[in-house]
């Protein structure tokens, strides 16, 4: 073979490897709702409503989402166990969307499925040998060494004893039954395996065994996986890329590590915030959990525009009217959102929201400063030397004896003109003596009871007369103090 032929062959292989093994475009599945004697269609359940994605050779694509979002329906559509209502499914460059049973027979060898329920997916009347060897009979394949020998090899491959060949499903636990289902899916050496919730019905300890088994088989056989699950920790462990579904739509598709590190769709962010962290030492690393308002809308009548806008905290008017397409915002990162998280190129509507939030944040410190100026402590008011500041700093809810005591102290300050024998209340009110007597009387009228205001008025009249009259007025002002006590 010449160098040219070698390079051509290498190029051909490279081109084939670059092509996706599975390509889905606009896939739709609507289940009709029929009522009445004539069974007329009155509506449809829009289980899958236009999704696009690709699966590369040898990778694991994880599909996550809450119950009822269309994950399992999507898995049955790409394996052609269900007939699509619309869209296109290509496997290795061949359109298999509307192939009949005979046309799909050759592709059944390459596309297999692991079902969710290990108890309901195995026929209880058949032995394990009969169940695992069923693909050989249906495809008219005679494995080398015989069917029984190949079945026993498959059982040993998934961690079961070859002696289980003649036993029945009810004799096995849930984890062992799921291993039998995996052995059946691998019988014809498929190129792609769709696993629908492969570990959801199993105990946590058994889940780890099955997941590790699937990883080992992928490395050994070069399998391509599409793993459907609602357990985000399992998907994170096994997936290369992750697609997030909500109400029949893919809202985000990204590399697994990037998606968990910085989710861009609000629904993905809320979904990841619900993942528990069992290690108490790492719980402080977890962000605050996001609680979504309301319930998931009905797939019979999904909301207009973005289907998540009824529960989204970033929703604006455009979200209610325009459905966001699944666009690539950066290499390998696709998001269907008008206002994605952590996006460098924010939409105009989102920019307005961010600006408004920034202005509101700037107003908060100003309001706090104004409030603190109105309620500054009494010590600050004393240093300012104004009676009005002292009056504003006094507590509002004072008891009656305290008010009377303060009134008496102010009256004593009014009669004493020399700094001889100053009491502690008089020292505090020394700064107040520098103001005019008229201001003292006004403050007293505002803060003291009616009888104290009259005494202050008398003190004002007395101060306008001779010094002897001032002393006499001060003595009269002391009379209410003794009465109050």
Coordinates of C-alpha atoms in Angstrom, one line a residue:
X1 CA 0.0 0.0 0.0
X2 CA 1.4 3.4 -1.0
X3 CA 1.8 6.4 1.3
X4 CA -1.1 8.1 -0.5
X5 CA -3.4 5.2 0.1
X6 CA -2.3 5.1 3.8
X7 CA -3.0 8.8 4.3
X8 CA -6.4 8.4 2.4
X9 CA -7.3 5.5 4.7
X10 CA -6.4 7.5 7.8
X11 CA -8.3 10.5 6.6
X12 CA -11.4 8.3 6.0
X13 CA -11.2 6.8 9.4
X14 CA -10.8 10.2 11.0
X15 CA -13.8 11.6 9.1
X16 CA -15.9 8.7 10.3
X17 CA -14.8 9.2 13.9
X18 CA -15.7 12.9 13.7
X19 CA -19.3 12.2 12.7
X20 CA -21.7 11.7 15.6
X21 CA -23.0 8.2 16.1
X22 CA -26.5 9.5 16.8
X23 CA -28.0 12.7 15.6
X24 CA -31.5 14.0 16.7
X25 CA -33.2 17.0 15.1
X26 CA -36.5 18.4 16.1
X27 CA -37.7 15.2 17.7
X28 CA -41.4 15.4 18.7
X29 CA -43.8 12.9 20.4
X30 CA -47.3 13.9 21.2
X31 CA -49.7 11.4 22.8
X32 CA -53.3 12.1 21.7
X33 CA -56.1 12.5 24.2
X34 CA -59.3 11.1 22.9
X35 CA -62.8 11.3 24.5
X36 CA -66.3 10.3 23.7
X37 CA -67.9 7.4 21.9
X38 CA -66.3 8.4 18.6
X39 CA -62.9 8.8 20.3
X40 CA -62.3 12.2 18.9
X41 CA -59.0 13.8 19.8
X42 CA -59.5 16.7 22.2
X43 CA -55.8 17.4 23.0
X44 CA -52.4 15.9 23.3
X45 CA -49.7 15.3 25.9
X46 CA -46.6 17.0 24.6
X47 CA -44.1 14.6 26.1
X48 CA -41.2 15.5 23.8
X49 CA -41.6 18.8 21.9
X50 CA -38.7 19.5 19.6
X51 CA -35.3 18.5 20.9
X52 CA -31.9 18.5 19.2
X53 CA -28.7 16.8 20.3
X54 CA -25.9 14.6 19.1
X55 CA -24.1 11.6 20.7
X56 CA -20.4 11.1 19.8
X57 CA -18.8 7.7 19.5
X58 CA -17.5 6.3 22.7
X59 CA -18.9 9.0 25.0
X60 CA -21.6 9.0 27.7
X61 CA -24.4 11.5 27.4
X62 CA -26.4 11.9 30.6
X63 CA -30.0 13.2 30.4
X64 CA -31.4 14.6 33.7
X65 CA -34.6 16.3 34.7
X66 CA -37.5 15.9 37.1
X67 CA -40.2 13.3 36.7
X68 CA -42.5 13.9 33.8
X69 CA -40.1 16.0 31.7
X70 CA -39.9 13.4 28.8
X71 CA -36.6 11.7 29.5
X72 CA -37.9 8.1 29.2
X73 CA -40.0 8.9 26.2
X74 CA -37.0 10.4 24.5
X75 CA -35.0 7.2 25.1
X76 CA -37.7 5.0 23.6
X77 CA -37.9 7.3 20.6
X78 CA -34.2 7.1 19.7
X79 CA -34.3 3.3 20.1
X80 CA -37.5 3.3 17.9
X81 CA -39.5 1.5 20.5
X82 CA -42.0 4.4 20.0
X83 CA -42.9 6.0 16.7
X84 CA -42.0 9.7 16.6
X85 CA -44.7 12.3 15.9
X86 CA -42.1 14.5 14.1
X87 CA -38.5 15.2 13.7
X88 CA -35.5 13.1 12.6
X89 CA -33.3 10.4 14.1
X90 CA -30.1 9.4 12.4
X91 CA -27.9 6.5 13.5
X92 CA -24.5 6.4 11.9
X93 CA -25.6 8.6 9.0
X94 CA -28.8 6.6 8.3
X95 CA -32.3 8.0 8.9
X96 CA -34.2 5.5 11.0
X97 CA -37.1 7.8 12.0
X98 CA -39.8 5.9 10.1
X99 CA -38.3 2.5 9.4
X100 CA -40.7 -0.4 9.8
X101 CA -39.9 -3.6 11.7
X102 CA -38.0 -5.2 8.9
X103 CA -36.0 -2.1 8.2
X104 CA -35.1 -1.7 11.9
X105 CA -34.0 -5.3 12.3
X106 CA -30.3 -4.7 11.3
X107 CA -30.1 -1.7 13.6
X108 CA -31.4 -3.6 16.6
X109 CA -28.0 -5.2 16.9
X110 CA -26.4 -1.8 17.3
X111 CA -29.0 -0.1 19.5
X112 CA -30.0 -1.8 22.7
X113 CA -31.8 -0.6 25.9
X114 CA -31.5 -1.2 29.6
X115 CA -34.9 -0.7 31.2
X116 CA -35.7 1.0 34.5
X117 CA -37.6 -1.7 36.3
X118 CA -35.5 -4.9 36.8
X119 CA -38.6 -6.6 38.2
X120 CA -40.9 -5.9 35.3
X121 CA -38.4 -6.2 32.4
X122 CA -37.7 -9.9 32.9
X123 CA -40.3 -12.6 32.0
X124 CA -40.9 -14.6 35.3
X125 CA -41.8 -17.7 33.3
X126 CA -38.5 -17.8 31.4
X127 CA -35.1 -19.0 32.8
X128 CA -32.1 -16.7 32.8
X129 CA -30.6 -18.6 29.9
X130 CA -33.7 -18.1 27.8
X131 CA -33.9 -14.4 28.6
X132 CA -30.3 -13.6 27.8
X133 CA -30.3 -15.8 24.6
X134 CA -33.5 -14.1 23.2
X135 CA -31.5 -11.6 21.0
X136 CA -29.7 -14.5 19.3
X137 CA -32.9 -16.2 18.4
X138 CA -34.6 -13.0 17.2
X139 CA -31.6 -12.0 15.0
X140 CA -30.9 -15.6 13.8
X141 CA -27.3 -15.3 15.2
X142 CA -25.3 -18.4 16.2
X143 CA -22.5 -17.3 18.4
X144 CA -19.2 -19.1 18.3
X145 CA -19.1 -22.0 20.7
X146 CA -22.9 -22.2 21.0
X147 CA -25.6 -20.1 22.6
X148 CA -25.3 -21.6 26.1
X149 CA -21.6 -21.0 26.3
X150 CA -22.0 -17.4 25.1
X151 CA -24.8 -16.7 27.7
X152 CA -22.6 -18.1 30.5
X153 CA -19.8 -15.8 29.3
X154 CA -22.1 -12.8 29.4
X155 CA -23.3 -13.7 32.9
X156 CA -19.7 -13.9 34.1
X157 CA -19.0 -10.6 32.3
X158 CA -21.6 -8.8 34.5
X159 CA -20.5 -10.4 37.7
X160 CA -22.9 -13.4 37.9
X161 CA -22.1 -17.1 38.2
X162 CA -22.5 -19.2 35.0
X163 CA -24.4 -21.6 37.1
X164 CA -27.4 -19.3 37.2
X165 CA -28.2 -20.3 33.6
X166 CA -31.2 -22.4 34.6
X167 CA -32.6 -20.3 37.4
X168 CA -35.6 -18.0 37.3
X169 CA -35.8 -14.2 37.9
X170 CA -37.6 -14.4 41.2
X171 CA -34.6 -16.2 42.7
X172 CA -32.4 -13.0 42.3
X173 CA -32.3 -9.7 44.0
X174 CA -32.9 -6.3 42.3
X175 CA -29.2 -5.7 41.6
X176 CA -28.7 -9.1 40.2
X177 CA -31.8 -8.7 37.9
X178 CA -30.4 -5.5 36.6
X179 CA -27.1 -7.2 35.8
X180 CA -29.1 -9.8 33.9
X181 CA -30.8 -7.0 31.9
X182 CA -27.3 -5.6 31.1
X183 CA -26.1 -9.0 29.9
X184 CA -29.1 -9.2 27.6
X185 CA -28.4 -5.8 26.2
X186 CA -24.8 -6.7 25.5
X187 CA -25.5 -10.0 23.8
X188 CA -25.3 -8.8 20.2
X189 CA -22.3 -6.5 20.9
X190 CA -24.2 -3.2 20.3
X191 CA -22.5 0.1 19.5
X192 CA -24.9 2.2 21.6
X193 CA -26.8 1.4 24.8
X194 CA -29.7 3.6 26.1
X195 CA -30.0 3.1 29.9
X196 CA -33.3 4.3 31.3
X197 CA -32.8 4.9 35.0
X198 CA -30.5 1.9 35.4
X199 CA -30.0 2.2 39.1
X200 CA -33.0 4.1 40.4
X201 CA -34.7 0.9 41.7
X202 CA -31.6 -0.3 43.5
X203 CA -30.1 0.2 46.9
X204 CA -27.3 2.8 47.2
X205 CA -24.6 0.1 47.7
X206 CA -25.8 -1.9 44.7
X207 CA -26.0 1.3 42.6
X208 CA -22.3 1.8 42.9
X209 CA -21.6 -1.7 41.7
X210 CA -23.9 -1.4 38.7
X211 CA -22.4 2.0 37.7
X212 CA -18.9 0.8 38.0
X213 CA -19.8 -2.3 36.0
X214 CA -21.1 -0.1 33.2
X215 CA -18.0 2.0 33.3
X216 CA -15.8 -1.1 33.0
X217 CA -17.8 -2.5 30.1
X218 CA -17.6 0.8 28.2
X219 CA -13.8 0.8 28.5
X220 CA -13.6 -2.9 27.5
X221 CA -16.1 -2.9 24.7
X222 CA -16.0 0.7 23.5
X223 CA -19.7 1.3 24.1
X224 CA -21.6 4.6 23.6
X225 CA -24.0 5.4 26.4
X226 CA -27.1 7.5 26.7
X227 CA -27.9 7.4 30.4
X228 CA -31.3 8.7 31.6
X229 CA -31.5 9.5 35.3
X230 CA -32.9 11.9 37.9
X231 CA -30.0 11.2 40.4
X232 CA -27.6 14.0 39.6
X233 CA -24.7 12.4 41.6
X234 CA -24.9 9.2 39.4
X235 CA -25.0 11.3 36.2
X236 CA -22.0 13.4 37.3
X237 CA -20.0 10.2 38.0
X238 CA -20.5 8.5 34.6
X239 CA -21.3 11.3 32.0
X240 CA -19.0 13.2 29.7
X241 CA -21.7 15.6 28.7
X242 CA -25.1 16.3 30.3
X243 CA -28.4 17.4 28.8
X244 CA -31.0 19.0 31.1
X245 CA -34.7 18.6 30.2
X246 CA -37.7 20.5 31.4
X247 CA -41.2 19.9 30.2
X248 CA -40.3 18.2 26.9
X249 CA -37.4 20.6 26.0
X250 CA -33.6 20.5 26.4
X251 CA -32.8 23.7 28.3
X252 CA -29.0 23.2 28.6
X253 CA -26.4 20.9 27.1
X254 CA -22.8 21.1 28.3
X255 CA -19.7 19.3 29.4
X256 CA -20.4 17.6 32.8
X257 CA -17.7 19.3 34.7
X258 CA -18.6 22.8 33.4
X259 CA -22.3 22.3 34.0
X260 CA -21.8 21.4 37.6
X261 CA -19.3 24.1 38.2
X262 CA -21.2 27.0 36.6
X263 CA -24.8 26.2 35.4
X264 CA -26.1 28.8 33.0
X265 CA -29.8 28.1 32.8
X266 CA -31.8 29.1 35.9
X267 CA -33.5 25.7 36.0
X268 CA -30.2 23.9 36.0
X269 CA -29.0 26.1 38.8
X270 CA -32.1 25.3 40.9
X271 CA -31.8 21.6 40.1
X272 CA -28.1 21.4 41.2
X273 CA -28.9 23.4 44.4
X274 CA -31.1 20.5 45.5
X275 CA -28.3 17.9 45.4
X276 CA -27.4 16.9 49.0
X277 CA -23.9 16.8 50.2
X278 CA -23.5 13.9 52.7
X279 CA -20.1 15.0 54.0
X280 CA -20.6 17.5 56.9
X281 CA -17.1 19.0 56.3
X282 CA -18.1 20.0 52.7
X283 CA -21.6 21.4 53.4
X284 CA -20.3 24.9 53.7
X285 CA -19.2 24.7 50.1
X286 CA -22.8 24.2 48.9
X287 CA -24.7 27.3 47.8
X288 CA -28.1 28.2 49.2
X289 CA -30.9 26.0 48.0
X290 CA -33.2 27.6 45.4
X291 CA -36.9 26.8 46.1
X292 CA -38.9 27.2 42.9
X293 CA -42.4 28.7 43.2
X294 CA -45.5 26.8 42.0
X295 CA -45.8 23.4 40.3
X296 CA -44.6 22.1 37.0
X297 CA -47.1 23.1 34.3
X298 CA -49.1 20.5 32.5
X299 CA -47.5 19.0 29.3
X300 CA -51.0 19.1 27.8
X301 CA -51.0 22.9 27.8
X302 CA -47.5 24.1 28.4
X303 CA -46.9 27.9 28.9
X304 CA -46.2 30.1 26.0
X305 CA -42.7 31.4 25.4
X306 CA -40.1 29.9 27.7
X307 CA -41.7 27.0 29.5
X308 CA -39.8 27.8 32.7
X309 CA -40.9 31.4 33.0
X310 CA -43.8 30.6 35.4
X311 CA -41.2 29.5 38.0
X312 CA -38.2 31.5 37.0
X313 CA -36.9 34.4 39.2
X314 CA -35.3 36.1 36.1
X315 CA -38.4 36.1 33.9
X316 CA -39.2 39.2 31.9
X317 CA -41.8 40.1 29.3
X318 CA -39.8 38.5 26.5
X319 CA -39.7 35.2 28.3
X320 CA -43.5 35.1 28.3
X321 CA -43.9 35.7 24.6
X322 CA -40.8 34.3 22.8
X323 CA -39.5 30.8 23.1
X324 CA -35.7 30.8 23.5
X325 CA -33.8 28.5 21.0
X326 CA -31.1 26.2 22.1
X327 CA -28.0 28.2 21.1
X328 CA -24.3 27.7 21.6
X329 CA -23.2 30.5 23.8
X330 CA -19.6 29.2 23.9
X331 CA -17.8 26.2 22.4
X332 CA -19.5 23.0 23.7
X333 CA -22.1 25.0 25.7
X334 CA -25.7 25.3 24.6
X335 CA -28.4 27.1 26.6
X336 CA -32.0 27.9 25.8
X337 CA -32.5 31.1 27.9
X338 CA -33.0 34.8 27.3
X339 CA -31.1 35.7 30.5
X340 CA -28.5 32.9 31.1
X341 CA -26.5 32.9 34.3
X342 CA -22.8 34.0 34.1
X343 CA -23.2 35.0 30.5
X344 CA -20.8 37.6 29.1
X345 CA -23.3 38.8 26.4
X346 CA -26.4 39.7 28.4
X347 CA -29.6 40.3 26.6
X348 CA -30.9 44.0 26.7
X349 CA -33.8 43.0 28.9
X350 CA -31.4 41.4 31.4
X351 CA -29.1 44.5 31.3
X352 CA -32.1 46.7 32.4
X353 CA -32.8 44.3 35.3
X354 CA -29.1 44.3 36.4
X355 CA -29.0 48.1 36.2
X356 CA -32.2 48.5 38.3
X357 CA -30.8 46.1 40.8
X358 CA -27.6 48.0 41.0
X359 CA -29.4 51.3 41.6
X360 CA -31.5 49.8 44.3
X361 CA -28.4 48.5 46.0
X362 CA -26.9 52.0 45.9
X363 CA -30.0 53.5 47.5
X364 CA -29.9 51.2 50.5
X365 CA -26.7 52.7 52.1
X366 CA -28.1 56.2 51.6
X367 CA -31.4 55.3 53.3
X368 CA -29.4 53.6 56.2
X369 CA -27.3 56.8 56.6
X370 CA -30.4 59.0 56.8
X371 CA -32.0 56.7 59.3
X372 CA -28.9 56.6 61.5
X373 CA -28.7 60.5 61.4
X374 CA -32.2 60.7 62.7
X375 CA -31.6 58.3 65.6
X376 CA -28.1 59.2 66.7
X377 CA -27.3 58.5 70.4
X378 CA -27.6 61.1 73.2
X379 CA -23.8 61.3 73.7
X380 CA -23.4 62.7 70.2
X381 CA -26.1 65.2 70.9
X382 CA -24.4 66.4 74.0
X383 CA -21.2 67.1 72.2
X384 CA -23.0 69.2 69.6
X385 CA -24.2 71.6 72.3
X386 CA -27.8 72.0 71.2
X387 CA -30.9 71.3 73.3
X388 CA -32.9 70.1 70.2
X389 CA -30.4 67.3 69.5
X390 CA -30.7 66.2 73.1
X391 CA -34.5 66.1 72.9
X392 CA -34.4 64.0 69.7
X393 CA -32.0 61.5 71.2
X394 CA -34.2 60.9 74.3
X395 CA -36.1 57.6 74.1
X396 CA -39.8 58.0 73.2
X397 CA -41.2 55.4 75.6
X398 CA -40.1 56.9 79.0
X399 CA -41.8 56.2 82.2
X400 CA -43.5 59.0 84.1
X401 CA -41.1 59.1 87.1
X402 CA -38.1 59.5 84.8
X403 CA -39.7 62.4 82.9
X404 CA -40.4 64.2 86.2
X405 CA -36.8 63.7 87.3
X406 CA -35.5 65.2 84.1
X407 CA -37.8 68.2 84.4
X408 CA -36.6 68.9 87.9
X409 CA -33.0 68.7 86.8
X410 CA -33.6 71.2 84.0
X411 CA -35.4 73.6 86.4
X412 CA -32.4 73.5 88.7
X413 CA -30.1 74.3 85.9
X414 CA -32.3 77.4 85.1
X415 CA -32.0 78.8 88.6
X416 CA -28.3 78.2 89.0
X417 CA -26.2 80.9 87.3
X418 CA -22.9 80.1 89.0
X419 CA -21.0 76.8 88.6
X420 CA -21.0 76.3 92.4
X421 CA -22.2 72.9 93.7
X422 CA -23.1 71.5 90.3
X423 CA -24.9 68.2 90.3
X424 CA -24.4 65.5 87.8
X425 CA -27.5 66.4 85.8
X426 CA -26.4 70.1 85.8
X427 CA -23.0 69.1 84.4
X428 CA -24.7 67.3 81.5
X429 CA -26.9 70.3 80.8
X430 CA -24.0 72.8 80.9
X431 CA -23.8 73.0 77.2
X432 CA -27.5 73.7 77.1
X433 CA -27.2 76.8 79.2
X434 CA -25.4 78.6 76.4
X435 CA -28.6 78.8 74.4
X436 CA -31.3 81.4 74.9
X437 CA -33.9 80.9 77.7
X438 CA -36.7 81.1 75.1
X439 CA -35.4 78.0 73.3
X440 CA -35.3 76.2 76.7
X441 CA -38.9 77.0 77.3
X442 CA -39.9 75.7 73.8
X443 CA -38.1 72.4 74.3
X444 CA -39.7 72.0 77.7
X445 CA -43.2 72.6 76.2
X446 CA -42.6 69.9 73.6
X447 CA -41.1 67.2 75.8
X448 CA -42.6 67.7 79.4
X449 CA -46.2 67.2 80.6
X450 CA -48.6 70.1 80.8
X451 CA -47.9 71.0 84.4
X452 CA -44.1 71.1 83.7
X453 CA -44.7 73.4 80.7
X454 CA -46.5 75.9 82.9
X455 CA -43.5 75.9 85.3
X456 CA -41.2 76.5 82.3
X457 CA -43.4 79.5 81.2
X458 CA -43.2 81.0 84.7
X459 CA -39.4 80.6 84.5
X460 CA -39.3 82.4 81.2
X461 CA -41.3 85.4 82.7
X462 CA -39.1 85.4 85.8
X463 CA -35.9 85.6 83.8
X464 CA -37.0 88.9 82.2
X465 CA -37.3 90.5 85.6
X466 CA -34.6 91.2 88.3
X467 CA -32.2 88.5 89.5
X468 CA -34.1 88.3 92.7
X469 CA -37.3 87.5 90.8
X470 CA -35.5 84.8 88.9
X471 CA -34.6 83.0 92.1
X472 CA -38.2 83.2 93.3
X473 CA -39.5 81.7 90.0
X474 CA -37.0 78.9 90.3
X475 CA -38.2 78.1 93.8
X476 CA -41.7 77.9 92.4
X477 CA -40.5 75.5 89.7
X478 CA -39.2 73.2 92.4
X479 CA -42.7 72.8 93.8
X480 CA -43.9 70.4 91.0
X481 CA -40.9 68.2 91.6
X482 CA -41.8 67.6 95.2
X483 CA -45.4 66.9 94.2
X484 CA -44.3 64.4 91.6
X485 CA -42.2 62.5 94.1

